[in-house]
Amino acid sequence: MPRVVGALILREMATTYGKSPGGYLWAVLEPTLGIMVMALGFSLLVRTPPVGDNFMLFYATGLLPFSMYMDLSNKISGSITFSRQLLAYPSVTFIDAILARFLLNALMQMLVFYIILGGIIVIFQPEMIMNISQIALALSLIMYLALGIGLFNCFMFSYYPLYRQLWGIATRPLLICSGVFFTYDSLPPALQDWLWFNPILQIVGLMREGVYFQYDASYVSLSYIILFASVPALAGLFFLRRYYRVILYEM
């Protein structure tokens, strides 16, 4: 299994990031430009960010976890489609394909996170703390959430093609609802009651608590986040194990 996963990772590297010399560079530039645009735009409207004294840091702590979730969940969701030709071989299973995509893209997203956050710290030297254990916990939770949703969607996208379009429509407001532009505490109570159920918003809050000494993320429920990720993960594994051969024959 390790050799198969390693070979799939090399294939993923060649096809996803190796098509052009700027493939890896763009993976860093894309979120950096997004953070810069948001920081510039909101700095023209308000004098200070909702937390701290640096717009770049505030939006980085929101956009980077969100981008990590979106990238990982989308890549995992397309694992069977991406590797359908190789899955015809008995030595390659859907677990290998999913694990290869998850490992490579998780490492890439972590590298992007540390490059961008490190650059902001070195250049701007904002007032902050670095609770490494809490930041690592937030990153681990966002990756686990992406894995869980990605596993379930991997089955649903392959077995019910229409579901892909429905999922895309349903998740369009996710960027606005995930705490990238605001803090949970700044919302009116009615919105807090609804948006609390968004696990990405909770993980973003956990990330900001690990960066800002003045931020309190007591509303975060680790058990809820883990449960929210575990249910679709187990469901996705169950249905993929039962139907992935059927999916391959029908594709």
PDB file of C-alpha atoms in Angstrom:
ATOM      1  CA  MET A   1       0.000   0.000   0.000  1.00  0.00           C
ATOM      2  CA  PRO A   2       2.718   2.615   0.793  1.00  0.00           C
ATOM      3  CA  ARG A   3       4.319   2.073  -2.627  1.00  0.00           C
ATOM      4  CA  VAL A   4       0.970   2.475  -4.385  1.00  0.00           C
ATOM      5  CA  VAL A   5       0.150   5.631  -2.439  1.00  0.00           C
ATOM      6  CA  GLY A   6       3.637   6.996  -3.170  1.00  0.00           C
ATOM      7  CA  ALA A   7       3.209   6.380  -6.884  1.00  0.00           C
ATOM      8  CA  LEU A   8      -0.199   8.069  -6.851  1.00  0.00           C
ATOM      9  CA  ILE A   9       1.273  11.065  -5.011  1.00  0.00           C
ATOM     10  CA  LEU A  10       3.963  11.444  -7.695  1.00  0.00           C
ATOM     11  CA  ARG A  11       1.271  11.277 -10.361  1.00  0.00           C
ATOM     12  CA  GLU A  12      -0.785  13.872  -8.528  1.00  0.00           C
ATOM     13  CA  MET A  13       2.248  16.157  -8.253  1.00  0.00           C
ATOM     14  CA  ALA A  14       2.941  15.891 -11.974  1.00  0.00           C
ATOM     15  CA  THR A  15      -0.639  16.523 -13.061  1.00  0.00           C
ATOM     16  CA  THR A  16      -1.764  19.106 -10.516  1.00  0.00           C
ATOM     17  CA  TYR A  17       1.321  21.202  -9.751  1.00  0.00           C
ATOM     18  CA  GLY A  18       3.778  20.200 -12.463  1.00  0.00           C
ATOM     19  CA  LYS A  19       1.954  21.343 -15.583  1.00  0.00           C
ATOM     20  CA  SER A  20       3.800  24.668 -15.544  1.00  0.00           C
ATOM     21  CA  PRO A  21       6.819  26.093 -13.678  1.00  0.00           C
ATOM     22  CA  GLY A  22       4.479  28.367 -11.731  1.00  0.00           C
ATOM     23  CA  GLY A  23       2.226  25.582 -10.451  1.00  0.00           C
ATOM     24  CA  TYR A  24       3.644  25.563  -6.934  1.00  0.00           C
ATOM     25  CA  LEU A  25       4.149  29.324  -6.926  1.00  0.00           C
ATOM     26  CA  TRP A  26       0.509  29.942  -7.805  1.00  0.00           C
ATOM     27  CA  ALA A  27      -0.592  27.761  -4.889  1.00  0.00           C
ATOM     28  CA  VAL A  28       1.026  30.363  -2.614  1.00  0.00           C
ATOM     29  CA  LEU A  29       0.181  33.473  -4.637  1.00  0.00           C
ATOM     30  CA  GLU A  30      -3.551  32.790  -4.980  1.00  0.00           C
ATOM     31  CA  PRO A  31      -4.450  32.974  -1.261  1.00  0.00           C
ATOM     32  CA  THR A  32      -1.871  35.731  -0.730  1.00  0.00           C
ATOM     33  CA  LEU A  33      -3.520  37.939  -3.339  1.00  0.00           C
ATOM     34  CA  GLY A  34      -6.949  37.170  -1.870  1.00  0.00           C
ATOM     35  CA  ILE A  35      -5.788  38.223   1.602  1.00  0.00           C
ATOM     36  CA  MET A  36      -4.174  41.387   0.229  1.00  0.00           C
ATOM     37  CA  VAL A  37      -7.333  42.407  -1.637  1.00  0.00           C
ATOM     38  CA  MET A  38      -9.512  41.867   1.427  1.00  0.00           C
ATOM     39  CA  ALA A  39      -7.074  43.670   3.717  1.00  0.00           C
ATOM     40  CA  LEU A  40      -6.834  46.658   1.364  1.00  0.00           C
ATOM     41  CA  GLY A  41     -10.569  46.832   0.749  1.00  0.00           C
ATOM     42  CA  PHE A  42     -11.630  46.657   4.384  1.00  0.00           C
ATOM     43  CA  SER A  43      -8.851  48.994   5.533  1.00  0.00           C
ATOM     44  CA  LEU A  44     -10.456  51.688   3.381  1.00  0.00           C
ATOM     45  CA  LEU A  45     -13.796  51.174   5.141  1.00  0.00           C
ATOM     46  CA  VAL A  46     -12.780  50.714   8.785  1.00  0.00           C
ATOM     47  CA  ARG A  47      -9.780  51.903  10.783  1.00  0.00           C
ATOM     48  CA  THR A  48      -8.950  48.645  12.565  1.00  0.00           C
ATOM     49  CA  PRO A  49      -9.790  44.962  11.998  1.00  0.00           C
ATOM     50  CA  PRO A  50     -12.294  43.233  14.311  1.00  0.00           C
ATOM     51  CA  VAL A  51      -9.390  41.719  16.287  1.00  0.00           C
ATOM     52  CA  GLY A  52      -5.804  42.896  16.579  1.00  0.00           C
ATOM     53  CA  ASP A  53      -4.088  45.694  14.723  1.00  0.00           C
ATOM     54  CA  ASN A  54      -3.258  44.127  11.353  1.00  0.00           C
ATOM     55  CA  PHE A  55      -5.728  43.484   8.547  1.00  0.00           C
ATOM     56  CA  MET A  56      -3.479  40.980   6.768  1.00  0.00           C
ATOM     57  CA  LEU A  57      -3.161  38.798   9.858  1.00  0.00           C
ATOM     58  CA  PHE A  58      -6.874  38.913  10.639  1.00  0.00           C
ATOM     59  CA  TYR A  59      -7.970  37.849   7.174  1.00  0.00           C
ATOM     60  CA  ALA A  60      -5.160  35.295   6.872  1.00  0.00           C
ATOM     61  CA  THR A  61      -6.386  33.523  10.020  1.00  0.00           C
ATOM     62  CA  GLY A  62      -9.810  33.248   8.404  1.00  0.00           C
ATOM     63  CA  LEU A  63      -9.127  32.727   4.708  1.00  0.00           C
ATOM     64  CA  LEU A  64      -6.284  30.210   5.032  1.00  0.00           C
ATOM     65  CA  PRO A  65      -8.269  27.627   7.067  1.00  0.00           C
ATOM     66  CA  PHE A  66     -11.257  28.151   4.769  1.00  0.00           C
ATOM     67  CA  SER A  67      -9.115  27.714   1.638  1.00  0.00           C
ATOM     68  CA  MET A  68      -7.549  24.599   3.141  1.00  0.00           C
ATOM     69  CA  TYR A  69     -10.984  23.097   3.721  1.00  0.00           C
ATOM     70  CA  MET A  70     -12.224  23.943   0.232  1.00  0.00           C
ATOM     71  CA  ASP A  71      -9.118  22.656  -1.542  1.00  0.00           C
ATOM     72  CA  LEU A  72      -8.877  19.395   0.400  1.00  0.00           C
ATOM     73  CA  SER A  73     -12.579  18.557   0.310  1.00  0.00           C
ATOM     74  CA  ASN A  74     -12.785  19.255  -3.444  1.00  0.00           C
ATOM     75  CA  LYS A  75      -9.670  17.209  -4.203  1.00  0.00           C
ATOM     76  CA  ILE A  76     -10.874  14.255  -2.120  1.00  0.00           C
ATOM     77  CA  SER A  77     -14.345  14.481  -3.672  1.00  0.00           C
ATOM     78  CA  GLY A  78     -12.824  13.954  -7.125  1.00  0.00           C
ATOM     79  CA  SER A  79     -10.468  11.119  -6.172  1.00  0.00           C
ATOM     80  CA  ILE A  80     -12.325   8.324  -7.974  1.00  0.00           C
ATOM     81  CA  THR A  81     -12.866  10.400 -11.111  1.00  0.00           C
ATOM     82  CA  PHE A  82      -9.223  11.471 -11.132  1.00  0.00           C
ATOM     83  CA  SER A  83      -7.853   7.920 -10.722  1.00  0.00           C
ATOM     84  CA  ARG A  84     -10.605   5.876 -12.401  1.00  0.00           C
ATOM     85  CA  GLN A  85      -8.212   4.303 -14.947  1.00  0.00           C
ATOM     86  CA  LEU A  86      -5.781   3.160 -12.261  1.00  0.00           C
ATOM     87  CA  LEU A  87      -8.579   1.812 -10.075  1.00  0.00           C
ATOM     88  CA  ALA A  88      -9.192  -0.872 -12.682  1.00  0.00           C
ATOM     89  CA  TYR A  89      -6.026  -2.591 -11.416  1.00  0.00           C
ATOM     90  CA  PRO A  90      -6.589  -4.912  -8.411  1.00  0.00           C
ATOM     91  CA  SER A  91      -3.563  -3.532  -6.565  1.00  0.00           C
ATOM     92  CA  VAL A  92      -5.026  -0.002  -6.508  1.00  0.00           C
ATOM     93  CA  THR A  93      -8.027   0.705  -4.297  1.00  0.00           C
ATOM     94  CA  PHE A  94     -10.146   3.777  -3.723  1.00  0.00           C
ATOM     95  CA  ILE A  95      -8.484   4.141  -0.300  1.00  0.00           C
ATOM     96  CA  ASP A  96      -5.107   4.519  -2.030  1.00  0.00           C
ATOM     97  CA  ALA A  97      -6.454   7.173  -4.383  1.00  0.00           C
ATOM     98  CA  ILE A  98      -8.101   9.153  -1.576  1.00  0.00           C
ATOM     99  CA  LEU A  99      -5.129   8.866   0.764  1.00  0.00           C
ATOM    100  CA  ALA A 100      -2.675  10.026  -1.916  1.00  0.00           C
ATOM    101  CA  ARG A 101      -4.718  13.120  -2.761  1.00  0.00           C
ATOM    102  CA  PHE A 102      -5.284  13.911   0.905  1.00  0.00           C
ATOM    103  CA  LEU A 103      -1.638  13.594   1.961  1.00  0.00           C
ATOM    104  CA  LEU A 104      -0.176  15.607  -0.909  1.00  0.00           C
ATOM    105  CA  ASN A 105      -2.682  18.421  -0.800  1.00  0.00           C
ATOM    106  CA  ALA A 106      -2.711  18.593   3.015  1.00  0.00           C
ATOM    107  CA  LEU A 107       1.072  18.999   3.025  1.00  0.00           C
ATOM    108  CA  MET A 108       0.825  21.615   0.285  1.00  0.00           C
ATOM    109  CA  GLN A 109      -1.834  23.587   2.150  1.00  0.00           C
ATOM    110  CA  MET A 110       0.176  23.460   5.386  1.00  0.00           C
ATOM    111  CA  LEU A 111       3.221  24.762   3.515  1.00  0.00           C
ATOM    112  CA  VAL A 112       1.145  27.599   2.065  1.00  0.00           C
ATOM    113  CA  PHE A 113      -0.194  28.394   5.543  1.00  0.00           C
ATOM    114  CA  TYR A 114       3.230  28.647   7.143  1.00  0.00           C
ATOM    115  CA  ILE A 115       4.745  30.631   4.259  1.00  0.00           C
ATOM    116  CA  ILE A 116       1.970  33.228   4.258  1.00  0.00           C
ATOM    117  CA  LEU A 117       1.601  33.498   8.043  1.00  0.00           C
ATOM    118  CA  GLY A 118       5.359  33.590   8.484  1.00  0.00           C
ATOM    119  CA  GLY A 119       5.659  36.301   5.841  1.00  0.00           C
ATOM    120  CA  ILE A 120       3.003  38.430   7.553  1.00  0.00           C
ATOM    121  CA  ILE A 121       4.761  38.063  10.921  1.00  0.00           C
ATOM    122  CA  VAL A 122       8.193  38.952   9.509  1.00  0.00           C
ATOM    123  CA  ILE A 123       7.024  41.895   7.380  1.00  0.00           C
ATOM    124  CA  PHE A 124       4.394  43.518   9.616  1.00  0.00           C
ATOM    125  CA  GLN A 125       5.400  42.261  13.093  1.00  0.00           C
ATOM    126  CA  PRO A 126       1.817  42.459  14.419  1.00  0.00           C
ATOM    127  CA  GLU A 127       0.849  42.148  18.048  1.00  0.00           C
ATOM    128  CA  MET A 128       0.050  38.481  18.523  1.00  0.00           C
ATOM    129  CA  ILE A 129       0.801  35.286  20.370  1.00  0.00           C
ATOM    130  CA  MET A 130       1.824  31.992  18.823  1.00  0.00           C
ATOM    131  CA  ASN A 131       0.013  29.181  20.595  1.00  0.00           C
ATOM    132  CA  ILE A 132       1.500  26.464  18.406  1.00  0.00           C
ATOM    133  CA  SER A 133      -0.532  23.641  19.911  1.00  0.00           C
ATOM    134  CA  GLN A 134      -3.829  25.444  19.341  1.00  0.00           C
ATOM    135  CA  ILE A 135      -2.907  26.458  15.789  1.00  0.00           C
ATOM    136  CA  ALA A 136      -1.953  22.846  15.087  1.00  0.00           C
ATOM    137  CA  LEU A 137      -5.270  21.694  16.577  1.00  0.00           C
ATOM    138  CA  ALA A 138      -7.202  24.087  14.321  1.00  0.00           C
ATOM    139  CA  LEU A 139      -5.291  22.876  11.244  1.00  0.00           C
ATOM    140  CA  SER A 140      -5.858  19.240  12.202  1.00  0.00           C
ATOM    141  CA  LEU A 141      -9.581  19.822  12.670  1.00  0.00           C
ATOM    142  CA  ILE A 142      -9.993  21.639   9.344  1.00  0.00           C
ATOM    143  CA  MET A 143      -8.171  18.803   7.559  1.00  0.00           C
ATOM    144  CA  TYR A 144     -10.286  16.185   9.304  1.00  0.00           C
ATOM    145  CA  LEU A 145     -13.456  18.062   8.426  1.00  0.00           C
ATOM    146  CA  ALA A 146     -12.349  18.305   4.789  1.00  0.00           C
ATOM    147  CA  LEU A 147     -11.579  14.578   4.787  1.00  0.00           C
ATOM    148  CA  GLY A 148     -14.993  13.696   6.206  1.00  0.00           C
ATOM    149  CA  ILE A 149     -16.970  15.874   3.800  1.00  0.00           C
ATOM    150  CA  GLY A 150     -14.701  14.849   0.927  1.00  0.00           C
ATOM    151  CA  LEU A 151     -15.248  11.126   1.566  1.00  0.00           C
ATOM    152  CA  PHE A 152     -19.003  11.506   1.546  1.00  0.00           C
ATOM    153  CA  ASN A 153     -18.966  13.718  -1.533  1.00  0.00           C
ATOM    154  CA  CYS A 154     -16.590  11.341  -3.291  1.00  0.00           C
ATOM    155  CA  PHE A 155     -19.386   8.793  -3.277  1.00  0.00           C
ATOM    156  CA  MET A 156     -22.197  11.242  -3.936  1.00  0.00           C
ATOM    157  CA  PHE A 157     -20.457  13.024  -6.829  1.00  0.00           C
ATOM    158  CA  SER A 158     -19.664   9.696  -8.485  1.00  0.00           C
ATOM    159  CA  TYR A 159     -22.968   7.922  -7.880  1.00  0.00           C
ATOM    160  CA  TYR A 160     -25.327  10.892  -8.306  1.00  0.00           C
ATOM    161  CA  PRO A 161     -23.796  13.342 -10.830  1.00  0.00           C
ATOM    162  CA  LEU A 162     -26.580  15.897 -10.274  1.00  0.00           C
ATOM    163  CA  TYR A 163     -25.554  16.153  -6.630  1.00  0.00           C
ATOM    164  CA  ARG A 164     -22.352  17.957  -7.656  1.00  0.00           C
ATOM    165  CA  GLN A 165     -24.357  20.883  -9.068  1.00  0.00           C
ATOM    166  CA  LEU A 166     -26.694  20.944  -6.077  1.00  0.00           C
ATOM    167  CA  TRP A 167     -23.749  20.917  -3.677  1.00  0.00           C
ATOM    168  CA  GLY A 168     -22.078  23.774  -5.540  1.00  0.00           C
ATOM    169  CA  ILE A 169     -25.220  25.901  -5.282  1.00  0.00           C
ATOM    170  CA  ALA A 170     -25.814  25.060  -1.611  1.00  0.00           C
ATOM    171  CA  THR A 171     -22.244  25.911  -0.547  1.00  0.00           C
ATOM    172  CA  ARG A 172     -21.815  29.209  -2.405  1.00  0.00           C
ATOM    173  CA  PRO A 173     -22.601  31.313   0.721  1.00  0.00           C
ATOM    174  CA  LEU A 174     -20.054  29.341   2.763  1.00  0.00           C
ATOM    175  CA  LEU A 175     -17.309  31.962   2.480  1.00  0.00           C
ATOM    176  CA  ILE A 176     -19.620  34.619   3.905  1.00  0.00           C
ATOM    177  CA  CYS A 177     -20.869  32.365   6.726  1.00  0.00           C
ATOM    178  CA  SER A 178     -17.525  30.993   7.950  1.00  0.00           C
ATOM    179  CA  GLY A 179     -16.122  33.892   9.966  1.00  0.00           C
ATOM    180  CA  VAL A 180     -13.527  34.980   7.405  1.00  0.00           C
ATOM    181  CA  PHE A 181     -14.728  38.612   7.405  1.00  0.00           C
ATOM    182  CA  PHE A 182     -16.060  38.875  10.953  1.00  0.00           C
ATOM    183  CA  THR A 183     -15.918  37.346  14.409  1.00  0.00           C
ATOM    184  CA  TYR A 184     -18.620  35.219  15.974  1.00  0.00           C
ATOM    185  CA  ASP A 185     -18.923  37.609  18.926  1.00  0.00           C
ATOM    186  CA  SER A 186     -19.740  40.585  16.691  1.00  0.00           C
ATOM    187  CA  LEU A 187     -22.895  38.927  15.346  1.00  0.00           C
ATOM    188  CA  PRO A 188     -26.380  39.524  16.760  1.00  0.00           C
ATOM    189  CA  PRO A 189     -27.645  36.643  18.939  1.00  0.00           C
ATOM    190  CA  ALA A 190     -30.107  35.425  16.296  1.00  0.00           C
ATOM    191  CA  LEU A 191     -27.318  34.930  13.766  1.00  0.00           C
ATOM    192  CA  GLN A 192     -25.042  33.396  16.378  1.00  0.00           C
ATOM    193  CA  ASP A 193     -27.657  30.711  17.070  1.00  0.00           C
ATOM    194  CA  TRP A 194     -27.691  29.719  13.388  1.00  0.00           C
ATOM    195  CA  LEU A 195     -24.059  30.126  12.395  1.00  0.00           C
ATOM    196  CA  TRP A 196     -22.771  28.256  15.453  1.00  0.00           C
ATOM    197  CA  PHE A 197     -23.641  25.054  13.594  1.00  0.00           C
ATOM    198  CA  ASN A 198     -21.068  25.874  10.896  1.00  0.00           C
ATOM    199  CA  PRO A 199     -17.957  23.920  11.987  1.00  0.00           C
ATOM    200  CA  ILE A 200     -15.661  26.007   9.777  1.00  0.00           C
ATOM    201  CA  LEU A 201     -16.651  29.142  11.697  1.00  0.00           C
ATOM    202  CA  GLN A 202     -15.775  27.382  14.944  1.00  0.00           C
ATOM    203  CA  ILE A 203     -12.397  26.244  13.624  1.00  0.00           C
ATOM    204  CA  VAL A 204     -11.613  29.766  12.400  1.00  0.00           C
ATOM    205  CA  GLY A 205     -12.430  30.988  15.916  1.00  0.00           C
ATOM    206  CA  LEU A 206     -10.110  28.379  17.380  1.00  0.00           C
ATOM    207  CA  MET A 207      -7.361  29.511  15.005  1.00  0.00           C
ATOM    208  CA  ARG A 208      -7.780  33.150  16.005  1.00  0.00           C
ATOM    209  CA  GLU A 209      -7.678  32.270  19.685  1.00  0.00           C
ATOM    210  CA  GLY A 210      -4.301  30.675  19.026  1.00  0.00           C
ATOM    211  CA  VAL A 211      -3.037  33.871  17.371  1.00  0.00           C
ATOM    212  CA  TYR A 212      -4.661  36.712  19.358  1.00  0.00           C
ATOM    213  CA  PHE A 213      -4.176  36.929  23.120  1.00  0.00           C
ATOM    214  CA  GLN A 214      -7.334  39.062  23.461  1.00  0.00           C
ATOM    215  CA  TYR A 215      -9.632  36.700  21.550  1.00  0.00           C
ATOM    216  CA  ASP A 216     -11.837  34.219  23.419  1.00  0.00           C
ATOM    217  CA  ALA A 217     -13.302  31.301  21.457  1.00  0.00           C
ATOM    218  CA  SER A 218     -15.238  29.744  24.318  1.00  0.00           C
ATOM    219  CA  TYR A 219     -18.144  29.075  21.948  1.00  0.00           C
ATOM    220  CA  VAL A 220     -16.127  26.387  20.144  1.00  0.00           C
ATOM    221  CA  SER A 221     -17.212  22.780  20.726  1.00  0.00           C
ATOM    222  CA  LEU A 222     -14.519  20.262  19.778  1.00  0.00           C
ATOM    223  CA  SER A 223     -16.900  17.337  20.209  1.00  0.00           C
ATOM    224  CA  TYR A 224     -19.368  18.912  17.769  1.00  0.00           C
ATOM    225  CA  ILE A 225     -16.670  19.501  15.132  1.00  0.00           C
ATOM    226  CA  ILE A 226     -15.351  15.947  15.437  1.00  0.00           C
ATOM    227  CA  LEU A 227     -18.855  14.478  15.277  1.00  0.00           C
ATOM    228  CA  PHE A 228     -19.763  16.673  12.294  1.00  0.00           C
ATOM    229  CA  ALA A 229     -16.710  15.364  10.421  1.00  0.00           C
ATOM    230  CA  SER A 230     -16.926  11.735  11.562  1.00  0.00           C
ATOM    231  CA  VAL A 231     -20.508  11.019  10.471  1.00  0.00           C
ATOM    232  CA  PRO A 232     -19.990  11.826   6.742  1.00  0.00           C
ATOM    233  CA  ALA A 233     -16.552  10.186   6.846  1.00  0.00           C
ATOM    234  CA  LEU A 234     -17.969   6.875   8.059  1.00  0.00           C
ATOM    235  CA  ALA A 235     -20.942   7.109   5.708  1.00  0.00           C
ATOM    236  CA  GLY A 236     -18.678   7.875   2.764  1.00  0.00           C
ATOM    237  CA  LEU A 237     -16.345   4.968   3.550  1.00  0.00           C
ATOM    238  CA  PHE A 238     -19.273   2.591   3.908  1.00  0.00           C
ATOM    239  CA  PHE A 239     -20.905   3.518   0.603  1.00  0.00           C
ATOM    240  CA  LEU A 240     -17.615   3.698  -1.297  1.00  0.00           C
ATOM    241  CA  ARG A 241     -16.606   0.256  -0.080  1.00  0.00           C
ATOM    242  CA  ARG A 242     -19.930  -1.142  -1.177  1.00  0.00           C
ATOM    243  CA  TYR A 243     -20.453   0.648  -4.507  1.00  0.00           C
ATOM    244  CA  TYR A 244     -17.139   1.872  -5.893  1.00  0.00           C
ATOM    245  CA  ARG A 245     -16.865  -1.052  -8.342  1.00  0.00           C
ATOM    246  CA  VAL A 246     -20.350  -0.216  -9.587  1.00  0.00           C
ATOM    247  CA  ILE A 247     -19.273   3.408  -9.943  1.00  0.00           C
ATOM    248  CA  LEU A 248     -16.214   2.430 -11.987  1.00  0.00           C
ATOM    249  CA  TYR A 249     -18.225   0.282 -14.386  1.00  0.00           C
ATOM    250  CA  GLU A 250     -20.793   3.034 -14.945  1.00  0.00           C
ATOM    251  CA  MET A 251     -18.332   5.886 -15.473  1.00  0.00           C
TER     252      MET A 251
END
